[in-house]
Amino acid sequence: MPTPSAAAAAPSAAPRPASGIRFDRVTVAHGRRGEHTVLDSLDLTVEPGEVMALLGPSGSGKTTALRAVAGFVRPVSGRVLIGGRDVTALPPYKRGIGMVVQQYALFPHMKVAENVAFGLKAHKAPRAEIPGRVAEALELVGMAAYADRHPRELSGGQQQRVAIARALAIRPGVLLLDEPLSALDAQLRSGMLTELARLHRELPDVSILYVTHDQVEALTLADRIAVLESARLRECGTPQALYRSPRTEFTASFVGTANLLPVTVRHDGGVEFAGRPLAVPTGDATPGATATLCVRPHLLGLGAAPDPHGNTLRGTVTEVQWRGATHRLYLTVDGHRVLADLRELRETPPLGTELTLHFAPEDAVLIPAGIQPGTGTGIPAGAPAGTLAAAADGGPRHA
């Protein structure tokens, strides 16, 4: 894909609309009496210039949240603010947003340039400006050479770039992406992730709300990730924080793959799993309390721990999967399934083989019991108003 020129990468002319998104306890419900809640009291801020990924399974409320920003659904309570302005009651065309959906929604009878110009015409941009802004947007996504083609003459990845160009042509302050890569194959998806990351660098003032169920997309692109489940915000933080130090079992299992083992905090430090002590940091966990130990599969090594302070688990191999650079081993350890991703196994162990695995104390994370369902913040039920918002919105952004 061609590298955009400096002029295209930093378009001038009219300033972009105000950036930043605020969900102020937004609730969306369906049904005659609003009995079916699809988004429950979402309190979340997307900072100007930030990429926020909404990550969760189907039905978690992530697309509903995006549609609330777009103006396609009306909250039954709460407010949506863009650039500090309450837009809850405004129609979509007055919100200063660009949107890209997973099926692209290009007009098949229009050429690429006409598709990109459509949004500008709908926003009543001055006619004299439209050709230049179309060329600028197509240059930005590397599609300038395809302006005279029809969508049927483009690959899936090229069609997606045109859809993004159309959204960017109106110079939005907020860009909404609703699972934009789900229709692409793995190789195209990888390439588009790179291009989206570049676009973010080229447009540092645009806030991006990115809806996905794909953890790789969220980890690759987002400054922060908001994890939703059953219409509620479970946890929000940087990709590194959610991956390395999840605060809920749901986050640990959804953001990456995790071994989750039930343990009890020991009075003399560490934890106990299936009657055996394990040396792991327990922080301020109460001795005797139950908790869940999270260990990522790639942090498990084969054999006894090389460090005297390391931990060992012994189990029986139940399945082996070759994944190219690694083998994934499934073991049963004291009745619990444990996954280990191991590199360079010259010989795969037969099923039924007993193996010893080890992990370092600092590679384990203790998840306390008692997290309130639906919040993922560890905040007790009945906490003062604003506590959840502070917890959800906090945390530094990664570079």
Short mmCIF file of C-alpha atoms in Angstrom, two decimals:
data_model
loop_
_atom_site.label_atom_id
_atom_site.label_comp_id
_atom_site.label_asym_id
_atom_site.label_seq_id
_atom_site.Cartn_x
_atom_site.Cartn_y
_atom_site.Cartn_z
CA MET A 1 0.00 0.00 0.00
CA PRO A 2 1.45 3.39 -0.94
CA THR A 3 2.68 5.65 1.77
CA PRO A 4 0.52 8.79 1.94
CA SER A 5 2.11 12.11 1.22
CA ALA A 6 2.71 14.54 4.04
CA ALA A 7 -0.02 16.78 2.67
CA ALA A 8 -2.55 13.97 2.63
CA ALA A 9 -1.48 12.70 6.02
CA ALA A 10 -2.08 16.07 7.62
CA PRO A 11 -5.08 17.64 5.84
CA SER A 12 -5.73 21.28 6.55
CA ALA A 13 -8.78 23.37 5.65
CA ALA A 14 -11.74 23.24 8.05
CA PRO A 15 -10.97 21.99 11.54
CA ARG A 16 -12.37 18.65 12.65
CA PRO A 17 -15.38 18.57 14.98
CA ALA A 18 -14.65 18.18 18.68
CA SER A 19 -13.32 14.78 19.69
CA GLY A 20 -13.83 12.54 22.72
CA ILE A 21 -16.81 10.44 23.79
CA ARG A 22 -18.53 10.22 27.16
CA PHE A 23 -21.05 7.56 28.17
CA ASP A 24 -22.79 9.01 31.22
CA ARG A 25 -24.56 6.01 32.79
CA VAL A 26 -26.13 5.06 29.47
CA THR A 27 -28.85 2.42 29.54
CA VAL A 28 -30.50 1.03 26.41
CA ALA A 29 -33.48 -1.32 26.62
CA HIS A 30 -35.85 -2.95 24.16
CA GLY A 31 -39.39 -4.20 24.47
CA ARG A 32 -42.69 -2.43 24.98
CA ARG A 33 -41.88 -1.51 28.54
CA GLY A 34 -38.12 -1.57 28.19
CA GLU A 35 -37.95 -4.91 29.96
CA HIS A 36 -34.98 -6.23 27.96
CA THR A 37 -31.82 -4.32 28.91
CA VAL A 38 -29.10 -4.53 26.26
CA LEU A 39 -26.75 -1.93 27.77
CA ASP A 40 -26.81 -1.32 31.51
CA SER A 41 -25.56 1.95 33.04
CA LEU A 42 -22.43 2.24 30.92
CA ASP A 43 -20.12 4.85 32.42
CA LEU A 44 -17.04 5.30 30.27
CA THR A 45 -14.91 8.02 28.69
CA VAL A 46 -12.99 7.88 25.40
CA GLU A 47 -10.38 10.64 25.47
CA PRO A 48 -9.70 12.89 22.46
CA GLY A 49 -7.35 11.05 20.10
CA GLU A 50 -7.75 7.73 21.95
CA VAL A 51 -8.56 4.35 20.43
CA MET A 52 -10.99 2.55 22.73
CA ALA A 53 -11.89 -1.04 21.88
CA LEU A 54 -15.19 -2.42 23.09
CA LEU A 55 -14.46 -6.13 23.50
CA GLY A 56 -16.94 -8.82 24.39
CA PRO A 57 -18.92 -11.82 23.16
CA SER A 58 -22.08 -11.59 21.08
CA GLY A 59 -24.88 -9.97 23.05
CA SER A 60 -22.56 -8.18 25.46
CA GLY A 61 -23.78 -4.71 24.49
CA LYS A 62 -20.73 -3.47 22.60
CA THR A 63 -22.48 -2.78 19.27
CA THR A 64 -25.39 -1.18 21.13
CA ALA A 65 -22.94 1.20 22.79
CA LEU A 66 -21.51 2.16 19.41
CA ARG A 67 -24.99 2.65 17.95
CA ALA A 68 -25.86 4.90 20.88
CA VAL A 69 -22.91 7.13 19.94
CA ALA A 70 -23.96 7.07 16.28
CA GLY A 71 -27.52 8.05 17.15
CA PHE A 72 -29.14 4.88 15.82
CA VAL A 73 -30.53 3.92 19.24
CA ARG A 74 -31.86 6.22 21.95
CA PRO A 75 -30.93 5.52 25.59
CA VAL A 76 -33.78 5.10 28.05
CA SER A 77 -31.57 6.85 30.60
CA GLY A 78 -28.17 8.52 30.74
CA ARG A 79 -26.42 10.78 28.26
CA VAL A 80 -24.02 10.49 25.31
CA LEU A 81 -21.55 13.36 24.92
CA ILE A 82 -19.19 14.01 22.01
CA GLY A 83 -16.53 16.64 22.50
CA GLY A 84 -18.25 17.66 25.73
CA ARG A 85 -21.55 18.34 23.90
CA ASP A 86 -24.69 16.40 24.84
CA VAL A 87 -25.76 14.69 21.60
CA THR A 88 -28.26 12.24 23.11
CA ALA A 89 -31.20 13.81 21.30
CA LEU A 90 -29.37 14.77 18.09
CA PRO A 91 -29.84 12.86 14.81
CA PRO A 92 -26.80 11.02 13.43
CA TYR A 93 -25.95 13.57 10.74
CA LYS A 94 -25.50 16.33 13.33
CA ARG A 95 -22.99 14.44 15.50
CA GLY A 96 -19.78 14.93 13.50
CA ILE A 97 -18.99 11.20 13.32
CA GLY A 98 -17.75 8.76 10.68
CA MET A 99 -18.79 5.12 10.79
CA VAL A 100 -17.56 1.91 9.14
CA VAL A 101 -19.58 -1.31 9.43
CA GLN A 102 -18.47 -4.86 8.80
CA GLN A 103 -20.19 -5.24 5.41
CA TYR A 104 -18.73 -1.97 4.01
CA ALA A 105 -22.11 -0.76 2.61
CA LEU A 106 -20.60 0.58 -0.63
CA PHE A 107 -22.97 1.47 -3.44
CA PRO A 108 -22.27 -1.08 -6.22
CA HIS A 109 -23.39 1.24 -9.05
CA MET A 110 -21.05 4.05 -7.95
CA LYS A 111 -17.34 4.25 -8.61
CA VAL A 112 -14.91 4.48 -5.70
CA ALA A 113 -14.63 8.27 -5.89
CA GLU A 114 -18.42 8.61 -6.01
CA ASN A 115 -18.79 6.38 -2.95
CA VAL A 116 -16.36 8.52 -1.01
CA ALA A 117 -18.05 11.72 -2.17
CA PHE A 118 -21.47 10.49 -1.06
CA GLY A 119 -20.93 11.34 2.59
CA LEU A 120 -19.61 14.78 1.73
CA LYS A 121 -22.68 15.52 -0.36
CA ALA A 122 -24.96 14.25 2.40
CA HIS A 123 -23.22 16.65 4.80
CA LYS A 124 -23.67 19.45 2.25
CA ALA A 125 -19.96 20.13 1.85
CA PRO A 126 -19.19 22.95 -0.63
CA ARG A 127 -19.22 21.45 -4.12
CA ALA A 128 -15.85 22.96 -5.00
CA GLU A 129 -14.20 21.20 -2.03
CA ILE A 130 -15.50 17.70 -2.72
CA PRO A 131 -12.99 16.50 -5.38
CA GLY A 132 -10.01 17.57 -3.27
CA ARG A 133 -11.36 15.96 -0.11
CA VAL A 134 -12.17 12.73 -1.96
CA ALA A 135 -8.62 12.60 -3.35
CA GLU A 136 -7.22 13.38 0.10
CA ALA A 137 -9.19 10.58 1.78
CA LEU A 138 -8.30 8.03 -0.90
CA GLU A 139 -4.62 8.97 -0.67
CA LEU A 140 -4.75 8.53 3.08
CA VAL A 141 -5.90 4.91 2.75
CA GLY A 142 -3.73 4.13 -0.27
CA MET A 143 -6.59 3.88 -2.78
CA ALA A 144 -5.95 6.93 -4.96
CA ALA A 145 -5.18 4.74 -7.99
CA TYR A 146 -8.58 3.01 -7.73
CA ALA A 147 -10.84 6.09 -7.83
CA ASP A 148 -12.48 5.11 -11.15
CA ARG A 149 -13.19 1.47 -10.30
CA HIS A 150 -16.45 -0.03 -9.09
CA PRO A 151 -16.60 -1.96 -5.78
CA ARG A 152 -16.99 -5.27 -7.65
CA GLU A 153 -13.52 -4.71 -9.13
CA LEU A 154 -11.92 -4.51 -5.67
CA SER A 155 -10.81 -7.11 -3.16
CA GLY A 156 -12.40 -7.27 0.28
CA GLY A 157 -9.51 -5.40 1.85
CA GLN A 158 -9.66 -2.68 -0.82
CA GLN A 159 -13.42 -2.28 -0.32
CA GLN A 160 -12.82 -1.85 3.39
CA ARG A 161 -10.28 0.88 2.71
CA VAL A 162 -12.80 2.70 0.54
CA ALA A 163 -15.37 2.48 3.33
CA ILE A 164 -12.83 3.98 5.74
CA ALA A 165 -11.98 6.71 3.22
CA ARG A 166 -15.66 7.60 2.96
CA ALA A 167 -15.89 7.92 6.74
CA LEU A 168 -12.71 10.02 6.91
CA ALA A 169 -13.65 12.33 4.03
CA ILE A 170 -16.10 14.25 6.23
CA ARG A 171 -13.21 14.87 8.68
CA PRO A 172 -15.01 13.48 11.71
CA GLY A 173 -13.96 14.12 15.28
CA VAL A 174 -15.09 10.58 16.14
CA LEU A 175 -14.65 7.44 14.03
CA LEU A 176 -16.84 4.42 14.84
CA LEU A 177 -15.67 1.00 13.61
CA ASP A 178 -18.13 -1.88 14.01
CA GLU A 179 -16.21 -5.15 13.57
CA PRO A 180 -14.71 -3.78 10.33
CA LEU A 181 -12.39 -6.72 9.70
CA SER A 182 -14.69 -9.64 10.47
CA ALA A 183 -15.46 -10.34 6.79
CA LEU A 184 -11.78 -10.54 5.80
CA ASP A 185 -9.56 -13.62 5.73
CA ALA A 186 -6.69 -13.92 8.20
CA GLN A 187 -4.00 -12.50 5.92
CA LEU A 188 -6.07 -9.48 4.86
CA ARG A 189 -7.09 -8.89 8.47
CA SER A 190 -3.47 -8.75 9.55
CA GLY A 191 -2.66 -6.24 6.82
CA MET A 192 -5.65 -4.06 7.66
CA LEU A 193 -4.66 -4.02 11.35
CA THR A 194 -1.34 -2.53 10.29
CA GLU A 195 -3.08 0.06 8.13
CA LEU A 196 -5.54 1.03 10.88
CA ALA A 197 -2.66 1.50 13.30
CA ARG A 198 -0.98 3.76 10.74
CA LEU A 199 -4.17 5.75 10.21
CA HIS A 200 -4.39 6.35 13.92
CA ARG A 201 -0.88 7.79 13.88
CA GLU A 202 -1.76 9.98 10.91
CA LEU A 203 -4.96 11.26 12.57
CA PRO A 204 -3.94 11.77 16.20
CA ASP A 205 -6.88 14.04 17.07
CA VAL A 206 -9.63 11.60 16.05
CA SER A 207 -11.22 9.50 18.78
CA ILE A 208 -11.84 5.95 17.60
CA LEU A 209 -14.40 3.58 19.13
CA TYR A 210 -13.63 0.09 17.84
CA VAL A 211 -16.12 -2.74 18.40
CA THR A 212 -14.75 -6.27 18.14
CA HIS A 213 -14.99 -9.74 19.60
CA ASP A 214 -11.44 -10.48 18.43
CA GLN A 215 -8.92 -10.08 21.22
CA VAL A 216 -5.96 -9.78 18.80
CA GLU A 217 -7.55 -6.75 17.12
CA ALA A 218 -8.20 -5.13 20.49
CA LEU A 219 -4.71 -5.83 21.83
CA THR A 220 -3.08 -4.59 18.61
CA LEU A 221 -4.95 -1.33 18.09
CA ALA A 222 -6.39 -0.04 21.33
CA ASP A 223 -5.01 2.46 23.79
CA ARG A 224 -7.52 1.02 26.24
CA ILE A 225 -9.98 -1.87 26.15
CA ALA A 226 -13.43 -1.89 27.75
CA VAL A 227 -14.56 -5.48 28.37
CA LEU A 228 -18.33 -5.95 28.27
CA GLU A 229 -20.38 -8.97 29.19
CA SER A 230 -24.14 -9.38 29.68
CA ALA A 231 -24.76 -5.68 28.94
CA ARG A 232 -22.40 -4.50 31.69
CA LEU A 233 -18.91 -3.08 31.78
CA ARG A 234 -16.72 -5.69 33.45
CA GLU A 235 -13.30 -4.03 33.31
CA CYS A 236 -11.44 -1.28 31.49
CA GLY A 237 -7.72 -0.63 31.17
CA THR A 238 -4.70 -0.72 28.89
CA PRO A 239 -4.17 -3.92 26.88
CA GLN A 240 -1.06 -4.68 28.93
CA ALA A 241 -2.87 -4.24 32.24
CA LEU A 242 -5.85 -6.39 31.25
CA TYR A 243 -3.61 -9.13 29.89
CA ARG A 244 -0.99 -9.18 32.62
CA SER A 245 -3.10 -8.30 35.65
CA PRO A 246 -6.78 -9.06 35.01
CA ARG A 247 -9.09 -8.32 37.92
CA THR A 248 -11.85 -10.76 36.97
CA GLU A 249 -11.96 -14.34 35.73
CA PHE A 250 -14.03 -13.22 32.74
CA THR A 251 -11.39 -10.73 31.63
CA ALA A 252 -8.61 -13.25 32.18
CA SER A 253 -10.34 -15.82 29.98
CA PHE A 254 -11.57 -13.39 27.30
CA VAL A 255 -8.46 -11.23 26.88
CA GLY A 256 -6.07 -13.99 25.92
CA THR A 257 -6.07 -17.61 27.05
CA ALA A 258 -5.66 -18.35 30.73
CA ASN A 259 -5.33 -21.21 33.18
CA LEU A 260 -7.67 -20.43 36.08
CA LEU A 261 -7.06 -22.54 39.16
CA PRO A 262 -9.06 -22.38 42.41
CA VAL A 263 -6.75 -21.66 45.35
CA THR A 264 -6.83 -20.68 49.01
CA VAL A 265 -4.61 -17.94 50.42
CA ARG A 266 -2.19 -19.38 52.96
CA HIS A 267 -1.56 -17.82 56.37
CA ASP A 268 2.20 -18.11 55.86
CA GLY A 269 2.20 -16.54 52.39
CA GLY A 270 1.46 -17.90 48.95
CA VAL A 271 -1.56 -20.04 48.09
CA GLU A 272 -2.64 -23.65 48.22
CA PHE A 273 -3.87 -25.52 45.15
CA ALA A 274 -5.22 -29.07 45.49
CA GLY A 275 -3.38 -29.50 48.78
CA ARG A 276 0.00 -28.26 47.54
CA PRO A 277 1.60 -24.89 48.31
CA LEU A 278 2.45 -22.48 45.52
CA ALA A 279 4.63 -19.40 45.88
CA VAL A 280 2.79 -16.45 44.30
CA PRO A 281 2.32 -12.82 45.29
CA THR A 282 -0.88 -12.43 47.31
CA GLY A 283 -0.85 -8.67 47.90
CA ASP A 284 -3.38 -7.73 50.55
CA ALA A 285 -5.47 -10.90 50.12
CA THR A 286 -6.94 -12.18 53.38
CA PRO A 287 -5.38 -15.41 54.66
CA GLY A 288 -7.86 -18.26 54.34
CA ALA A 289 -9.79 -16.54 51.54
CA THR A 290 -10.58 -18.36 48.31
CA ALA A 291 -9.28 -16.90 45.06
CA THR A 292 -8.43 -17.81 41.47
CA LEU A 293 -4.88 -18.17 40.23
CA CYS A 294 -4.32 -17.01 36.65
CA VAL A 295 -1.31 -18.34 34.69
CA ARG A 296 -0.98 -17.76 30.95
CA PRO A 297 -0.17 -20.94 28.94
CA HIS A 298 2.98 -19.50 27.36
CA LEU A 299 4.45 -18.83 30.81
CA LEU A 300 4.51 -22.53 31.68
CA GLY A 301 7.74 -24.41 31.06
CA LEU A 302 8.40 -28.12 30.74
CA GLY A 303 10.14 -29.94 33.58
CA ALA A 304 11.02 -29.03 37.13
CA ALA A 305 11.43 -25.39 38.07
CA PRO A 306 15.02 -24.20 37.47
CA ASP A 307 14.65 -21.74 40.34
CA PRO A 308 14.24 -23.11 43.88
CA HIS A 309 11.46 -20.57 44.42
CA GLY A 310 9.56 -21.67 41.31
CA ASN A 311 6.33 -23.65 41.24
CA THR A 312 5.63 -27.05 39.73
CA LEU A 313 2.46 -28.76 38.54
CA ARG A 314 2.27 -32.41 37.54
CA GLY A 315 -0.45 -33.72 35.28
CA THR A 316 -1.51 -36.16 32.59
CA VAL A 317 -1.49 -35.23 28.90
CA THR A 318 -4.99 -35.46 27.38
CA GLU A 319 -4.46 -33.69 24.04
CA VAL A 320 -1.63 -32.26 21.93
CA GLN A 321 -2.09 -29.64 19.20
CA TRP A 322 0.69 -28.57 16.84
CA ARG A 323 0.42 -24.83 16.10
CA GLY A 324 3.49 -24.24 13.98
CA ALA A 325 5.86 -22.40 16.29
CA THR A 326 4.40 -24.04 19.39
CA HIS A 327 2.71 -27.14 20.66
CA ARG A 328 -0.32 -26.68 22.89
CA LEU A 329 -0.52 -29.35 25.53
CA TYR A 330 -3.72 -30.05 27.44
CA LEU A 331 -3.15 -31.69 30.81
CA THR A 332 -5.32 -32.77 33.70
CA VAL A 333 -3.80 -31.59 36.97
CA ASP A 334 -5.67 -32.78 40.07
CA GLY A 335 -8.94 -32.76 38.15
CA HIS A 336 -8.37 -29.34 36.54
CA ARG A 337 -7.53 -28.66 32.90
CA VAL A 338 -4.22 -26.88 32.34
CA LEU A 339 -2.95 -25.58 28.99
CA ALA A 340 0.74 -25.13 28.18
CA ASP A 341 2.12 -23.54 25.01
CA LEU A 342 5.61 -24.97 24.52
CA ARG A 343 8.19 -24.15 21.84
CA GLU A 344 10.46 -26.53 19.98
CA LEU A 345 9.17 -29.88 21.19
CA ARG A 346 11.19 -32.33 19.14
CA GLU A 347 8.99 -35.20 20.22
CA THR A 348 5.34 -34.81 21.16
CA PRO A 349 4.40 -36.68 24.34
CA PRO A 350 1.91 -39.54 23.86
CA LEU A 351 -1.53 -39.13 25.39
CA GLY A 352 -1.59 -40.38 28.97
CA THR A 353 2.02 -39.31 29.64
CA GLU A 354 2.65 -37.68 33.00
CA LEU A 355 4.55 -34.40 32.74
CA THR A 356 5.85 -31.77 35.12
CA LEU A 357 5.34 -28.08 34.35
CA HIS A 358 6.80 -25.08 36.11
CA PHE A 359 6.12 -21.34 36.36
CA ALA A 360 7.74 -18.45 38.17
CA PRO A 361 5.93 -16.79 41.10
CA GLU A 362 5.90 -13.43 39.31
CA ASP A 363 4.17 -14.97 36.28
CA ALA A 364 0.98 -15.73 38.23
CA VAL A 365 -1.83 -13.30 39.06
CA LEU A 366 -4.19 -13.77 41.99
CA ILE A 367 -7.81 -12.82 41.28
CA PRO A 368 -9.74 -12.35 44.51
CA ALA A 369 -13.19 -13.81 44.92
CA GLY A 370 -16.15 -11.50 45.44
CA ILE A 371 -15.96 -9.30 42.34
CA GLN A 372 -19.45 -7.94 41.75
CA PRO A 373 -20.96 -9.49 38.60
CA GLY A 374 -21.26 -7.00 35.78
CA THR A 375 -18.76 -4.44 37.04
CA GLY A 376 -15.40 -6.12 37.04
CA THR A 377 -14.03 -3.39 39.23
CA GLY A 378 -13.99 -5.02 42.62
CA ILE A 379 -16.27 -2.25 43.90
CA PRO A 380 -18.78 -3.44 46.50
CA ALA A 381 -22.46 -3.25 45.67
CA GLY A 382 -23.95 0.00 46.87
CA ALA A 383 -20.75 2.01 46.47
CA PRO A 384 -21.25 5.77 46.09
CA ALA A 385 -22.21 7.12 42.68
CA GLY A 386 -19.19 7.91 40.56
CA THR A 387 -17.00 5.18 42.05
CA LEU A 388 -17.54 2.87 39.08
CA ALA A 389 -16.87 5.66 36.60
CA ALA A 390 -13.61 6.53 38.29
CA ALA A 391 -12.51 2.91 38.26
CA ALA A 392 -13.58 2.35 34.66
CA ASP A 393 -11.98 5.47 33.26
CA GLY A 394 -8.77 5.34 35.24
CA GLY A 395 -5.42 4.00 34.19
CA PRO A 396 -2.66 5.38 32.07
CA ARG A 397 -2.66 5.04 28.31
CA HIS A 398 0.12 3.12 26.63
CA ALA A 399 2.36 4.70 24.04
#
